[in-house]
Amino acid sequence: MKRMVLVISAVSVFGALSGYSVELLNENYDAETVGNPPAADVVRPNANTSIIFTKVVDSGVNSAGSGNGVQMYDMDDGVVSTDGSAVMSYNFVASAGDQKSLVRADFSFSYLGGNTNEVAYITAGFGGYNEGLSLNSNGNRWNNMRLYDNGTVSFESDSGGDSSNIDVSPSNTSHTVTMFVNDLDSDSVNYIGLDGSTNSLSANGVSYWLDGALIFSTLLDQDDVTAGGTIGTSTNNFGKFGFSTGSSAVGLNYALDNLVVSSYDSVYVAPPDVPENIFYENFSDQIVGSQPVATAVRPSPPGSTAVAWCTVVNAADNPAGTGNGVNLYDNGTTSADIVSLEYNFVDFPEDQISALRFDLEFAYVTKAGPGDKFLALGFGQWDTDRTLNSNSRRYTDARFYNDGTIDFRRNGVSTNYPVSEDNIILPGANTLSIFVNDYDTQFVQYTGLDGDVYTLPTNSAAYWLNGNLIIMSNDVATNEYITMDLFDATADGEIWNTESNLGKFGFYSGSSEYDVNYVFDNFLITTNLLVDTFDEWLALFPALGADTNYLDDAEMDGMNNLQEYAFGGNPTVSDAELYAPTYNLREDGGTTWLNYVYHRRDNPATYGLTYNVYSDTDLVFGSMTTPTIEAGSSPSVSGFDVVTNRISTAASDQAFMQLQVEID
């Protein structure tokens, strides 16, 4: 065992929540009298007639469930009758002060026949607590499901998108609906779906499940007026649930049963268990039918063109993954039809990195084109305005073509050309993994998708399609990687002579692209690339030559090879001022502390390393053996934690701290 000793002398966890439901209302009508109105808070008509009624029915009529149910029947056009709507609504809390923000409603229904016009409908939705007010107007309902006269249903929103109509005929067939609503104004929540999956629901959002499957998610009607403001500016607005027909509706005939309203708590969802995961997006908390939340999205504004879009889609329209995804579609030929989706995956330019792995899932929706138009994917610099709309801004370049193939390209001095082209994209879900090394003097090792270790030279990228390494043509002897676009400009020079240039990734179609239609899902960026022992780490720096011993210091910056390995430095670059341990004095809670700050590999045992910081009051007698307090650590994006150990200065006029790093 080799021991290195350094001496320096000097005078928030997010708690997991369990998802659970508290039942607020349960109605199955078995204890109610057949032929009478149900015992709800508001029921209409005031007197049932032969052409309009809301009444309890027995199992001979109730095909929505077993035993008794409720039949809502409206053949009144509002001309003859003065009571032209059917209503059934329940306050599920005792007062307005007891209203909730996170609630779900479950009920069963069946279509009993009616007109075939798809004009009239029964609405089902939530509203605010009120003793007498029904949910017969949009302004009183915070969300809106519609059961149409022709045996179809839809889910509507004044603030978000609407679903297409879904056929629930034939008559007398039981169906189930579950609605999850989130009335919080700034926080998304997670809930357990009917299939046991964990799903995210955006602020002021609602998700609809039909017959056990997630069908549609959209926004609540955010402009609707509540007691405390509007849905979009206040919380705890949910206290009533009900059904209603319009005053002029005609031709409606449905059975309803098993109405349950309950509250729920958000469930904590951990990000993917991947070391150094710095970016993840699976669109589960995004509103279906809306543009995804990203740094830059086009077309802009949303809906400005009918031939191009970047839209969140639900599971039924996501062949790339499970749950929600994002559909990028471009069938236009003008600048207004350009489609883009871009993310800054670090917070600031100074947080940019030089080595990463990017994983995603994708599928083509159609491949109707001849293979001459494409959607480009690449990495570039962090920027809030500049997009990746040109080759010179994308340091890597993968192209998804309209014939269901993919190319991997690089820029030469004056042109962009394919290095691997016409790679076949399989029907359904595909995977793509990209490894990028932006270092100018350091090789990077990574574990490939086949489990083997690969070396990625300076300024290069490797692509894995469906678990297979793409072999490049006419690029390098090994054909296992592609050179980055070396002459593209960065903030401080060009790719080949600057590092830490990676801060954004994105997709972009040109103004002349068309017939391009892809769905993407599960974006994951990690910096967990290096899988090296000390000897493997040395091999990443061929410029070291024979200076490969623990104590060698080739560039004479005061840090030897073992220190560089332990603290994250580069043994061929004078960088001690960035990576050598430091100390400072800080006051905390009335006590002055001597802080010792150093970089530590985030999984030191994997590398055979042990870090310990000791202290003493003198350097003359004995050795330092008193452990110090680790005050905290902050993860970095390069495989190292920045760690602070400290000792109080109150007990002595002088103090010394010593970091011991041992390697097996």
XYZ file of C-alpha atoms in Angstrom:
664
model
C 0.000 0.000 0.000
C 1.301 3.444 -0.998
C 0.492 6.311 1.406
C 0.565 9.960 0.462
C 0.317 12.532 3.258
C -0.494 16.215 2.738
C -0.104 18.669 5.614
C -1.673 22.113 5.776
C -1.175 24.161 8.950
C -2.933 27.313 10.094
C -2.626 29.889 13.122
C -31.182 19.326 2.065
C -32.772 15.611 1.736
C -36.249 15.413 0.313
C -38.457 13.307 2.513
C -40.315 10.464 0.837
C -44.093 10.598 1.036
C -46.286 7.553 0.902
C -49.143 7.752 -1.601
C -52.443 7.024 0.116
C -56.102 7.864 -0.292
C -58.547 9.191 2.286
C -62.088 8.418 1.192
C -64.295 11.512 1.125
C -67.390 10.184 -0.660
C -68.669 6.699 -1.532
C -72.006 6.172 -3.314
C -73.189 2.851 -4.783
C -76.950 3.587 -4.405
C -77.794 0.095 -3.102
C -79.366 1.560 0.050
C -81.455 4.095 -1.888
C -85.029 3.683 -3.100
C -85.487 2.710 -6.737
C -87.474 5.323 -8.621
C -86.519 8.186 -6.295
C -83.945 10.911 -6.940
C -80.524 10.030 -5.489
C -79.605 11.484 -2.094
C -77.183 14.052 -3.512
C -76.669 17.675 -2.474
C -78.115 18.984 -5.742
C -80.462 16.952 -7.989
C -82.392 18.124 -11.030
C -84.993 18.177 -12.404
C -86.950 19.243 -9.361
C -89.626 16.755 -10.423
C -88.835 13.820 -12.683
C -90.915 13.483 -15.849
C -91.067 11.008 -18.671
C -88.699 13.080 -20.820
C -86.152 14.159 -18.218
C -85.154 12.527 -14.946
C -82.314 11.702 -12.557
C -83.353 8.668 -10.519
C -82.152 5.535 -8.802
C -82.606 2.406 -10.947
C -82.229 -1.290 -10.197
C -79.894 -3.847 -11.744
C -82.267 -4.374 -14.652
C -81.414 -0.880 -15.923
C -78.031 -0.284 -14.271
C -75.511 -1.782 -16.675
C -72.800 0.484 -15.214
C -72.337 -1.723 -12.152
C -74.077 -4.309 -9.990
C -77.168 -3.611 -7.934
C -78.656 -0.150 -7.946
C -77.308 2.795 -9.892
C -78.475 6.177 -11.194
C -79.976 6.840 -14.600
C -79.597 10.333 -16.072
C -82.071 10.731 -18.918
C -82.601 13.974 -20.818
C -84.833 14.148 -23.868
C -85.984 17.666 -22.995
C -84.803 20.385 -25.352
C -85.681 23.073 -22.796
C -88.511 24.468 -24.927
C -91.460 22.630 -23.386
C -90.070 22.097 -19.880
C -88.903 24.874 -17.619
C -86.563 22.461 -15.854
C -84.508 21.372 -18.834
C -81.338 19.940 -17.268
C -80.460 16.812 -15.353
C -78.025 17.301 -12.452
C -76.458 15.202 -9.686
C -73.693 16.753 -7.564
C -72.135 16.099 -4.153
C -70.214 18.204 -1.659
C -67.556 15.780 -0.454
C -66.236 18.101 2.300
C -68.120 19.676 5.197
C -67.287 23.308 4.419
C -65.331 25.564 2.079
C -62.512 25.611 4.631
C -62.091 21.847 4.232
C -61.537 21.896 0.466
C -58.649 19.975 -1.091
C -55.976 20.458 -3.743
C -55.147 16.792 -4.473
C -58.210 14.641 -5.122
C -59.332 11.805 -7.364
C -62.761 10.678 -8.504
C -63.701 7.158 -9.610
C -67.019 6.106 -11.117
C -68.488 3.611 -13.560
C -70.880 4.403 -16.379
C -72.630 2.826 -19.336
C -74.244 4.251 -22.449
C -77.944 3.314 -22.604
C -78.610 4.650 -26.100
C -79.737 8.022 -27.343
C -79.233 10.260 -30.355
C -76.307 9.916 -32.756
C -75.589 13.602 -33.227
C -72.513 14.031 -30.971
C -73.950 17.402 -29.957
C -75.477 16.978 -26.501
C -73.496 15.689 -23.540
C -73.408 15.079 -19.797
C -70.466 16.771 -18.118
C -68.594 15.267 -15.179
C -66.148 17.300 -13.137
C -65.001 18.960 -9.940
C -65.939 22.341 -8.515
C -65.916 24.321 -5.303
C -67.953 23.534 -2.191
C -71.415 25.119 -2.329
C -74.665 24.030 -0.709
C -76.948 24.914 -3.588
C -74.874 25.684 -6.677
C -74.789 22.941 -9.304
C -71.949 22.270 -11.747
C -74.084 23.184 -14.753
C -71.775 25.819 -16.224
C -68.146 25.834 -17.312
C -67.414 28.607 -14.844
C -68.445 26.361 -11.949
C -66.462 23.313 -13.130
C -62.681 23.239 -12.817
C -62.360 20.294 -15.239
C -64.645 18.785 -17.864
C -65.346 15.240 -19.056
C -68.136 14.855 -21.603
C -70.393 11.831 -22.149
C -71.988 12.396 -25.552
C -75.387 11.412 -26.881
C -73.816 9.110 -29.503
C -71.874 6.918 -27.062
C -68.507 8.696 -27.189
C -66.597 10.524 -24.460
C -64.000 13.296 -24.490
C -61.909 15.297 -22.026
C -61.909 19.065 -22.437
C -60.002 22.066 -21.078
C -60.456 25.807 -21.587
C -56.776 26.324 -20.704
C -55.149 23.209 -22.178
C -55.733 20.780 -25.008
C -58.816 18.648 -25.661
C -58.799 14.935 -26.313
C -60.352 13.315 -29.338
C -63.667 11.529 -28.875
C -63.440 7.914 -27.690
C -66.126 5.371 -28.535
C -67.674 3.732 -25.443
C -70.586 2.051 -27.191
C -72.236 -0.454 -27.631
C -75.051 0.195 -25.225
C -75.147 -1.383 -21.760
C -71.372 -1.883 -21.573
C -69.747 -0.880 -18.268
C -66.739 1.455 -18.304
C -64.710 3.027 -15.504
C -63.261 6.530 -15.225
C -60.662 7.855 -12.786
C -59.676 11.511 -12.608
C -56.580 12.708 -10.719
C -56.435 16.482 -10.184
C -53.670 18.730 -8.857
C -54.748 22.217 -7.775
C -51.263 23.293 -6.620
C -50.130 26.324 -8.588
C -46.381 25.736 -8.831
C -45.659 22.114 -7.891
C -46.148 18.937 -9.844
C -47.076 15.814 -7.880
C -46.684 12.080 -8.337
C -49.466 9.552 -7.932
C -49.878 5.802 -8.274
C -51.871 5.025 -11.408
C -54.421 2.262 -11.884
C -51.759 0.040 -13.468
C -49.458 0.409 -10.445
C -47.112 2.835 -12.211
C -45.925 6.127 -10.726
C -47.103 9.090 -12.766
C -46.351 12.805 -12.573
C -49.109 15.403 -12.731
C -48.224 19.009 -13.480
C -49.330 21.992 -11.429
C -52.991 22.802 -12.128
C -53.262 19.593 -14.091
C -55.704 16.717 -14.484
C -55.167 13.167 -15.753
C -57.949 10.903 -17.006
C -57.918 7.108 -16.880
C -60.500 5.155 -18.862
C -60.978 1.434 -18.205
C -57.714 1.261 -16.279
C -55.516 3.000 -18.878
C -54.131 6.551 -18.832
C -55.874 8.284 -21.722
C -55.241 12.004 -21.466
C -53.653 14.721 -19.316
C -54.347 18.416 -19.642
C -54.752 21.624 -17.609
C -57.572 22.567 -15.302
C -59.646 25.579 -16.405
C -57.200 28.045 -14.872
C -59.256 31.195 -15.477
C -62.309 29.914 -13.619
C -63.104 32.105 -10.606
C -62.745 30.549 -7.139
C -63.356 31.929 -3.663
C -59.725 33.019 -3.411
C -58.897 34.068 -6.967
C -58.733 31.741 -9.952
C -57.740 28.119 -10.323
C -54.338 29.239 -11.574
C -53.697 31.579 -8.631
C -55.215 29.784 -5.610
C -55.235 26.329 -4.027
C -57.641 24.087 -2.069
C -60.498 24.760 -4.480
C -61.990 21.246 -4.676
C -65.080 20.450 -2.611
C -67.769 19.236 -5.008
C -68.101 16.621 -7.753
C -71.012 16.075 -10.072
C -72.741 15.493 -13.382
C -74.904 17.873 -15.411
C -76.642 18.216 -18.777
C -77.227 21.518 -20.521
C -80.601 23.189 -20.548
C -80.984 22.587 -24.298
C -79.402 19.145 -24.368
C -81.502 16.347 -25.793
C -80.946 12.655 -26.512
C -78.914 11.695 -23.409
C -79.275 8.388 -21.588
C -76.535 7.068 -19.266
C -76.283 4.881 -16.158
C -73.841 5.838 -13.371
C -72.586 3.863 -10.377
C -69.835 3.414 -7.769
C -68.891 7.054 -7.299
C -65.895 7.444 -4.964
C -64.021 10.687 -4.246
C -60.801 10.559 -2.239
C -57.791 12.706 -1.439
C -54.242 11.556 -2.127
C -50.676 12.516 -1.239
C -47.791 12.938 -3.624
C -45.406 9.998 -3.905
C -41.651 10.622 -3.857
C -39.998 9.439 -7.057
C -36.233 9.071 -7.113
C -34.417 9.903 -10.378
C -32.846 6.995 -12.277
C -30.223 5.271 -10.137
C -27.341 6.316 -12.354
C -24.159 7.820 -10.853
C -23.530 11.417 -11.894
C -26.958 11.772 -13.489
C -27.107 15.480 -14.359
C -30.167 15.629 -16.644
C -33.281 13.502 -17.026
C -36.551 14.087 -18.867
C -39.320 11.542 -19.481
C -42.205 14.033 -20.019
C -44.351 12.341 -17.353
C -45.130 15.689 -15.707
C -45.831 17.471 -18.995
C -49.298 18.292 -20.306
C -50.359 16.099 -23.235
C -51.145 18.226 -26.263
C -48.950 21.126 -25.157
C -45.407 22.077 -26.048
C -42.800 20.524 -23.740
C -41.060 22.681 -21.145
C -37.539 23.238 -22.498
C -34.970 25.974 -23.136
C -36.133 26.527 -26.706
C -39.129 25.086 -28.576
C -40.401 25.744 -32.092
C -42.730 26.389 -33.828
C -43.490 29.479 -31.805
C -46.059 30.411 -30.752
C -47.638 26.972 -30.326
C -50.241 26.221 -32.964
C -48.917 28.905 -35.311
C -48.672 26.376 -38.148
C -50.780 23.345 -39.017
C -47.925 21.449 -40.692
C -45.316 21.371 -37.919
C -45.316 20.861 -34.173
C -43.358 19.847 -31.093
C -45.958 18.345 -28.771
C -46.152 16.119 -25.706
C -48.036 12.904 -26.504
C -49.501 10.270 -24.211
C -48.671 6.565 -23.976
C -51.011 5.620 -26.798
C -49.102 7.878 -29.212
C -45.619 7.157 -27.860
C -44.070 4.136 -29.607
C -40.624 5.175 -28.298
C -41.152 4.451 -24.589
C -43.758 4.140 -21.870
C -45.983 6.931 -20.644
C -45.663 10.368 -22.224
C -43.171 11.270 -24.930
C -42.599 14.146 -27.347
C -43.562 14.193 -31.034
C -41.472 16.294 -33.446
C -43.243 16.657 -36.777
C -42.226 18.837 -39.727
C -44.119 18.784 -42.996
C -43.629 22.419 -43.957
C -41.138 24.191 -46.180
C -40.915 27.681 -44.677
C -39.052 29.163 -41.734
C -42.349 29.318 -39.819
C -42.479 25.514 -39.936
C -39.094 24.856 -38.324
C -39.276 22.390 -35.410
C -36.803 22.493 -32.523
C -36.475 21.141 -28.994
C -33.405 22.231 -27.006
C -32.222 21.970 -23.406
C -29.488 23.656 -21.410
C -28.555 20.701 -19.209
C -26.312 22.747 -16.911
C -27.278 25.887 -15.018
C -24.608 28.315 -16.218
C -21.816 28.518 -18.824
C -19.190 27.914 -16.137
C -20.866 24.570 -15.355
C -20.260 23.162 -18.832
C -18.484 19.824 -19.094
C -16.055 17.998 -21.364
C -17.155 14.357 -21.181
C -20.632 12.847 -21.046
C -22.942 10.030 -22.006
C -26.372 10.714 -23.509
C -29.122 8.085 -23.764
C -32.522 8.406 -25.406
C -35.327 6.319 -26.877
C -36.956 7.124 -30.190
C -39.257 5.813 -32.919
C -40.319 6.995 -36.326
C -44.063 7.573 -36.635
C -44.025 7.558 -40.425
C -41.250 7.113 -42.975
C -42.947 8.435 -46.067
C -40.035 10.454 -47.434
C -37.260 9.554 -49.882
C -34.506 9.986 -47.279
C -33.399 13.498 -48.200
C -34.931 15.444 -45.282
C -33.991 15.112 -41.635
C -34.140 16.167 -38.018
C -30.673 16.902 -36.571
C -29.549 16.057 -33.019
C -26.394 17.562 -31.583
C -24.523 19.022 -28.634
C -23.494 22.645 -28.299
C -22.785 25.379 -25.794
C -25.042 26.604 -23.012
C -27.030 29.553 -24.290
C -30.448 31.011 -23.520
C -30.945 32.457 -27.008
C -28.695 30.870 -29.607
C -30.172 27.702 -31.072
C -28.515 24.662 -32.632
C -29.850 25.559 -36.052
C -26.562 25.357 -37.953
C -23.704 22.897 -38.323
C -21.289 25.382 -36.787
C -23.287 25.435 -33.541
C -23.577 21.648 -33.266
C -20.333 20.003 -32.210
C -21.762 16.559 -32.966
C -24.351 15.680 -35.587
C -26.810 12.770 -35.815
C -29.566 13.002 -38.417
C -32.945 11.235 -38.320
C -34.178 10.973 -41.915
C -37.716 10.770 -43.281
C -37.128 7.291 -44.731
C -36.450 5.701 -41.334
C -32.635 5.837 -41.404
C -30.052 7.689 -39.325
C -26.649 9.204 -40.254
C -23.728 10.221 -38.042
C -21.684 13.119 -39.385
C -18.778 15.464 -38.766
C -17.650 18.780 -40.199
C -14.541 19.001 -42.298
C -12.829 22.304 -42.914
C -15.615 23.471 -45.183
C -18.255 20.776 -45.431
C -20.335 18.380 -43.369
C -20.230 14.783 -44.542
C -21.494 11.402 -43.315
C -19.088 9.038 -41.626
C -21.767 6.407 -41.110
C -24.961 6.671 -43.127
C -28.179 4.814 -43.917
C -28.303 3.015 -40.567
C -31.675 1.275 -40.373
C -34.097 2.378 -37.661
C -36.270 -0.499 -36.464
C -40.073 -0.279 -36.311
C -41.178 0.682 -32.804
C -38.809 1.650 -29.995
C -35.085 2.223 -30.658
C -32.251 3.320 -28.371
C -29.332 5.648 -29.032
C -26.363 6.212 -26.704
C -23.781 8.900 -27.436
C -20.418 9.199 -25.667
C -18.614 12.528 -26.133
C -15.074 13.595 -25.168
C -14.353 17.308 -25.517
C -10.968 17.146 -23.736
C -8.021 18.350 -25.820
C -5.252 16.388 -24.050
C -7.062 13.610 -22.193
C -8.503 10.346 -23.442
C -11.709 9.056 -21.805
C -12.605 5.472 -21.046
C -16.199 4.317 -20.943
C -18.128 1.096 -20.540
C -19.927 0.281 -23.752
C -23.399 -1.192 -23.962
C -21.794 -4.613 -24.478
C -20.015 -4.351 -21.111
C -16.525 -3.904 -22.582
C -14.277 -0.913 -21.860
C -13.545 1.464 -24.758
C -11.181 4.410 -25.124
C -12.474 7.644 -26.603
C -9.671 9.901 -27.908
C -9.607 13.658 -27.573
C -12.390 15.631 -29.296
C -14.387 12.609 -30.430
C -17.760 10.898 -30.071
C -18.999 7.311 -30.233
C -22.535 6.226 -31.126
C -24.382 3.082 -30.058
C -27.617 2.276 -31.901
C -29.863 -0.350 -30.313
C -26.974 -1.590 -28.186
C -24.500 -1.901 -31.073
C -21.427 0.284 -31.610
C -21.647 2.161 -34.903
C -18.554 1.430 -36.980
C -17.444 4.573 -38.787
C -16.022 4.634 -42.286
C -12.938 6.516 -43.484
C -12.330 8.217 -40.172
C -9.807 6.423 -37.975
C -8.057 3.087 -37.900
C -10.343 1.578 -35.270
C -13.575 3.012 -36.774
C -15.070 3.052 -33.251
C -15.549 6.799 -32.959
C -16.016 9.972 -34.973
C -14.116 13.234 -34.654
C -16.077 16.190 -33.343
C -16.471 19.282 -35.518
C -13.006 20.572 -34.647
C -13.244 23.957 -36.312
C -16.588 24.994 -34.822
C -16.242 28.165 -32.776
C -16.605 28.037 -28.988
C -16.710 30.859 -26.461
C -12.914 30.864 -26.194
C -11.654 29.459 -29.463
C -12.473 26.290 -31.359
C -13.351 22.748 -30.325
C -9.835 21.436 -30.796
C -8.169 24.014 -28.505
C -10.778 24.578 -25.755
C -12.532 22.339 -23.244
C -15.782 22.364 -21.218
C -17.859 23.277 -24.262
C -20.833 20.965 -23.638
C -23.886 22.606 -22.059
C -26.804 22.154 -24.448
C -28.340 19.447 -26.601
C -31.253 19.582 -28.946
C -33.111 18.661 -32.104
C -33.585 20.941 -35.078
C -35.203 20.729 -38.506
C -34.325 23.136 -41.287
C -36.728 25.418 -43.133
C -36.751 23.083 -46.147
C -37.348 19.822 -44.265
C -40.635 17.925 -44.614
C -42.181 14.494 -44.026
C -40.130 14.155 -40.818
C -42.117 12.550 -37.985
C -40.438 11.107 -34.854
C -41.272 10.515 -31.188
C -38.572 10.746 -28.472
C -38.494 9.782 -24.803
C -36.313 9.261 -21.706
C -33.434 11.713 -22.176
C -30.606 10.936 -19.728
C -27.217 12.654 -19.474
C -24.557 11.333 -17.116
C -20.875 12.024 -16.600
C -20.168 8.599 -15.134
C -17.772 7.545 -17.894
C -14.454 6.757 -16.238
C -14.107 3.160 -15.081
C -10.356 3.191 -14.457
C -7.763 1.950 -12.010
C -4.659 4.059 -11.520
C -2.865 2.265 -14.375
C -5.873 2.654 -16.671
C -6.071 6.322 -15.734
C -2.397 6.792 -16.653
C -3.128 5.332 -20.094
C -5.496 8.241 -20.759
C -2.492 10.594 -20.841
C -0.045 9.295 -23.464
C 1.930 12.558 -23.242
C 3.264 11.449 -19.826
C 5.760 9.147 -21.488
C 7.846 7.458 -18.754
C 6.630 9.750 -15.937
C 4.089 7.229 -14.663
C 5.123 6.607 -11.040
C 2.979 7.708 -8.091
C 5.340 10.556 -7.159
C 6.192 11.777 -10.668
C 5.151 15.343 -11.457
C 5.687 15.733 -15.201
C 4.322 19.267 -15.547
C 5.823 20.368 -12.159
C 2.698 22.021 -10.790
C 3.283 20.643 -7.299
C 0.803 17.756 -7.606
C 2.244 14.320 -8.306
C 0.434 11.621 -10.263
C -1.238 10.085 -7.232
C -2.547 13.466 -6.119
C -3.788 14.219 -9.627
C -5.576 10.840 -9.661
C -7.126 11.346 -6.214
C -8.230 14.966 -6.726
C -9.271 14.935 -10.414
C -6.383 16.828 -11.970
C -4.671 16.362 -15.315
C -1.034 15.203 -14.954
C -0.085 16.842 -18.265
C -1.526 20.285 -17.451
C -0.481 22.713 -14.709
C -3.794 22.799 -12.850
C -2.917 22.569 -9.149
C -4.682 25.847 -8.393
C -7.933 24.171 -9.491
C -7.582 20.795 -7.807
C -5.171 21.001 -4.853
C -6.784 21.069 -1.373
C -7.387 24.475 0.210
C -8.272 25.792 3.659
C -10.146 28.738 5.111
C -11.493 30.114 8.392
C -15.250 30.528 8.745
C -17.576 31.461 11.597
C -20.638 29.300 12.114
C -22.976 29.425 15.116
C -20.625 31.627 17.099
C -17.654 29.270 16.582
C -14.690 29.879 14.296
C -13.823 26.797 12.276
C -10.753 25.806 10.299
C -12.116 24.266 7.093
C -10.132 21.867 4.901
C -11.619 21.573 1.385
C -10.649 18.901 -1.125
C -11.916 16.874 -4.082
C -12.805 13.229 -3.466
C -13.859 10.639 -6.024
C -17.557 9.950 -5.536
C -16.992 6.188 -5.184
C -13.416 5.976 -3.866
C -13.497 2.245 -3.040
C -13.976 1.500 -6.749
C -10.619 3.155 -7.396
C -8.840 1.626 -4.399
C -8.688 4.988 -2.636
C -9.234 5.942 1.012
C -9.414 9.571 2.183
C -9.036 10.586 5.865
C -8.490 14.019 7.414
C -6.804 14.165 10.855
C -5.839 17.011 13.186
C -3.484 17.877 16.051
C -2.297 20.907 17.973
C 1.397 20.560 17.059
C 3.684 19.037 14.453
C 6.531 18.077 16.795
C 5.421 15.158 18.912
C 3.630 12.101 17.558
C 1.526 11.798 14.430
C -1.906 13.129 13.620
C -4.553 10.571 14.589
C -7.516 12.650 15.756
C -10.379 12.344 13.238
C -12.026 15.525 12.054
C -15.654 16.333 11.360
C -16.854 16.081 7.756
C -19.041 19.165 7.594
C -20.550 18.357 4.225
C -19.981 17.696 0.559
C -21.414 18.931 -2.705
C -21.499 16.696 -5.772
C -19.793 17.929 -8.905
C -20.497 16.821 -12.463
C -17.128 15.214 -13.095
C -17.167 12.193 -10.798
C -15.839 14.040 -7.739
C -17.412 15.440 -4.588
C -16.129 18.677 -3.082
C -15.713 17.785 0.613
C -15.200 20.020 3.658
C -13.757 18.763 6.961
C -13.402 21.146 9.881
C -12.116 21.629 13.426
C -12.966 24.289 15.983
C -10.286 26.852 16.809
C -11.751 27.541 20.284
C -9.760 24.882 22.152
C -6.247 25.920 21.089
C -4.221 28.840 19.793
C -2.931 26.739 16.895
C -4.254 23.794 14.912
C -3.053 21.558 12.101
C -4.948 19.382 9.648
C -3.619 16.552 7.533
C -5.226 14.693 4.608
C -4.093 11.101 4.163
C -4.925 9.410 0.875
C -4.175 5.708 0.623
C -4.268 3.595 -2.529
C -4.351 -0.195 -2.650
